[in-house]
mmCIF file of C-alpha atoms in Angstrom:
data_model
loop_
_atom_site.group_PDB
_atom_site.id
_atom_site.type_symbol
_atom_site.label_atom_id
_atom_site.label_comp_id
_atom_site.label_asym_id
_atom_site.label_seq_id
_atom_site.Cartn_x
_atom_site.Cartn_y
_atom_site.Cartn_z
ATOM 1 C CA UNK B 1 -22.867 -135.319 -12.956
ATOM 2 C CA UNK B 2 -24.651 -132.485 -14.685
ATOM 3 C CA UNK B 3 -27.893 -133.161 -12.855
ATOM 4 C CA UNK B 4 -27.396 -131.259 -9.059
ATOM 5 C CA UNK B 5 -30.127 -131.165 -6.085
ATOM 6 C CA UNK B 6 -31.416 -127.515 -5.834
ATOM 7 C CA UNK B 7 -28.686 -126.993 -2.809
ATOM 8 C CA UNK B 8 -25.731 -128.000 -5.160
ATOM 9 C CA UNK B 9 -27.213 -125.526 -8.330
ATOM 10 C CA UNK B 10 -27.621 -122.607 -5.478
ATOM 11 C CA UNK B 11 -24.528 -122.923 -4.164
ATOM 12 C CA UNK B 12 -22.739 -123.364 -7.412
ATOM 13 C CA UNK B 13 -24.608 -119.866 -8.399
ATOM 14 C CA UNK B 14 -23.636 -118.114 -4.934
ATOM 15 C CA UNK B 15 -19.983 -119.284 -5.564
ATOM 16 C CA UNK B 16 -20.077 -117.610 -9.273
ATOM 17 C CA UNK B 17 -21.448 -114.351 -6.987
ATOM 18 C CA UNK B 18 -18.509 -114.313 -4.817
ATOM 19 C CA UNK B 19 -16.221 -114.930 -7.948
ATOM 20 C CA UNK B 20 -17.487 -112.005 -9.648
ATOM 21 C CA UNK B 21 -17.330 -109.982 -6.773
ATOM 22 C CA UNK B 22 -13.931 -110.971 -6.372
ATOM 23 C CA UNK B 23 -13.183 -110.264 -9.872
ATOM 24 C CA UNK B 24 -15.214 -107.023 -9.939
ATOM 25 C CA UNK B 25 -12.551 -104.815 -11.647
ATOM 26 C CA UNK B 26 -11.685 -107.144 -14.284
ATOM 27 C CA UNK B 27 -15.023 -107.606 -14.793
ATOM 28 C CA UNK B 28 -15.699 -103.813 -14.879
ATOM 29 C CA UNK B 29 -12.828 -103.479 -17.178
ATOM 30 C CA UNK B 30 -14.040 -106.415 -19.899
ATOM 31 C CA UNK B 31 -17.406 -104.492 -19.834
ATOM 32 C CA UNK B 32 -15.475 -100.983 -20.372
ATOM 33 C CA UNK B 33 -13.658 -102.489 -23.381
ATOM 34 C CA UNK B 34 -16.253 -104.855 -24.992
ATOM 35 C CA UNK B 35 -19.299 -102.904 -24.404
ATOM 36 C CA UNK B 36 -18.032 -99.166 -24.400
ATOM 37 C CA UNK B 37 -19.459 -98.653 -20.584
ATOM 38 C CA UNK B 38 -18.328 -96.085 -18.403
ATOM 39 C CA UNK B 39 -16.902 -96.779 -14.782
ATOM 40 C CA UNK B 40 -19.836 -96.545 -13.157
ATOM 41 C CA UNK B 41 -22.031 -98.171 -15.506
ATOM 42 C CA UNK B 42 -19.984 -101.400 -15.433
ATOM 43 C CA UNK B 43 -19.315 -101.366 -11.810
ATOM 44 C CA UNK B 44 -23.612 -101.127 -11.914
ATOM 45 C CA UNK B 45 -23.493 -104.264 -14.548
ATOM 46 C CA UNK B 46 -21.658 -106.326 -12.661
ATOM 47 C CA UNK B 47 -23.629 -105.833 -9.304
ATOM 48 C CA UNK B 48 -26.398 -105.995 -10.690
ATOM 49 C CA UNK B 49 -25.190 -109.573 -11.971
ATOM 50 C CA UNK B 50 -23.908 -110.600 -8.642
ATOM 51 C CA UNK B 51 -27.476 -109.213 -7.079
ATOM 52 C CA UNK B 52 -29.518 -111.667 -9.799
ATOM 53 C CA UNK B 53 -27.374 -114.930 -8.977
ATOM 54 C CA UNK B 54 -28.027 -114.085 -5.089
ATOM 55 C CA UNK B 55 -31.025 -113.427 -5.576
ATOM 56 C CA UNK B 56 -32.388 -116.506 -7.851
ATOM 57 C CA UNK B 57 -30.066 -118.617 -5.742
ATOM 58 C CA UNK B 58 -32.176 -117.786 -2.398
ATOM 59 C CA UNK B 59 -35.653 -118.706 -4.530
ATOM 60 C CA UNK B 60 -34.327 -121.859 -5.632
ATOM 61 C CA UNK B 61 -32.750 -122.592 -1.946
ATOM 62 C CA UNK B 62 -36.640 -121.292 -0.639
ATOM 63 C CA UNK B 63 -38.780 -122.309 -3.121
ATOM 64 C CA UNK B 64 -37.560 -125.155 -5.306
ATOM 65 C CA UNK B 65 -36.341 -127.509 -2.492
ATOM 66 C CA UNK B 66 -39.262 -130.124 -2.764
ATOM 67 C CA UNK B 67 -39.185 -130.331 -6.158
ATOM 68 C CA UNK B 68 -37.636 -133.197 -7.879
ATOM 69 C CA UNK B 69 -35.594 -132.941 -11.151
ATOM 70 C CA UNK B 70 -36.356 -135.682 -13.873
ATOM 71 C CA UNK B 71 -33.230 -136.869 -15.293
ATOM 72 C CA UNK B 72 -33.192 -136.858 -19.389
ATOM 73 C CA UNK B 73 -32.996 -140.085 -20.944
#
């Protein structure tokens, strides 16, 4: 089902983390290629990607949990 609890959505977004950081030199590379970045810069782009979906993972684990989700009818 699309609609997840806040512990399914933050661990879906921590798993995309460790895929990235996993993946980091392809990733590096695509953003080299596509986006003209140096090493360094790219390496930088993609932690700084894997930093954001850690980080907003943790709020929503901290700070969303007794919130409830309307479904969409």
């Amino acid at each position: 089902s699309f609609f997840k609890t806040v512990k399914q959505r933050s661990d879906i977004l921590i798993r995309i983390a460790e895929v990235l950081e996993q993946s980091m030199n392809d990733m590096a590379a695509i953003a080299i290629i596509e986006a003209g970045k140096s090493w360094q810069d790219a390496i930088d782009e993609v932690r700084e990607a894997i930093d954001f979906l850690r980080y907003y993972a943790t709020v929503a684990s901290d700070n969303l949990k007794l919130i409830q989700l309307n479904k969409i009818s």
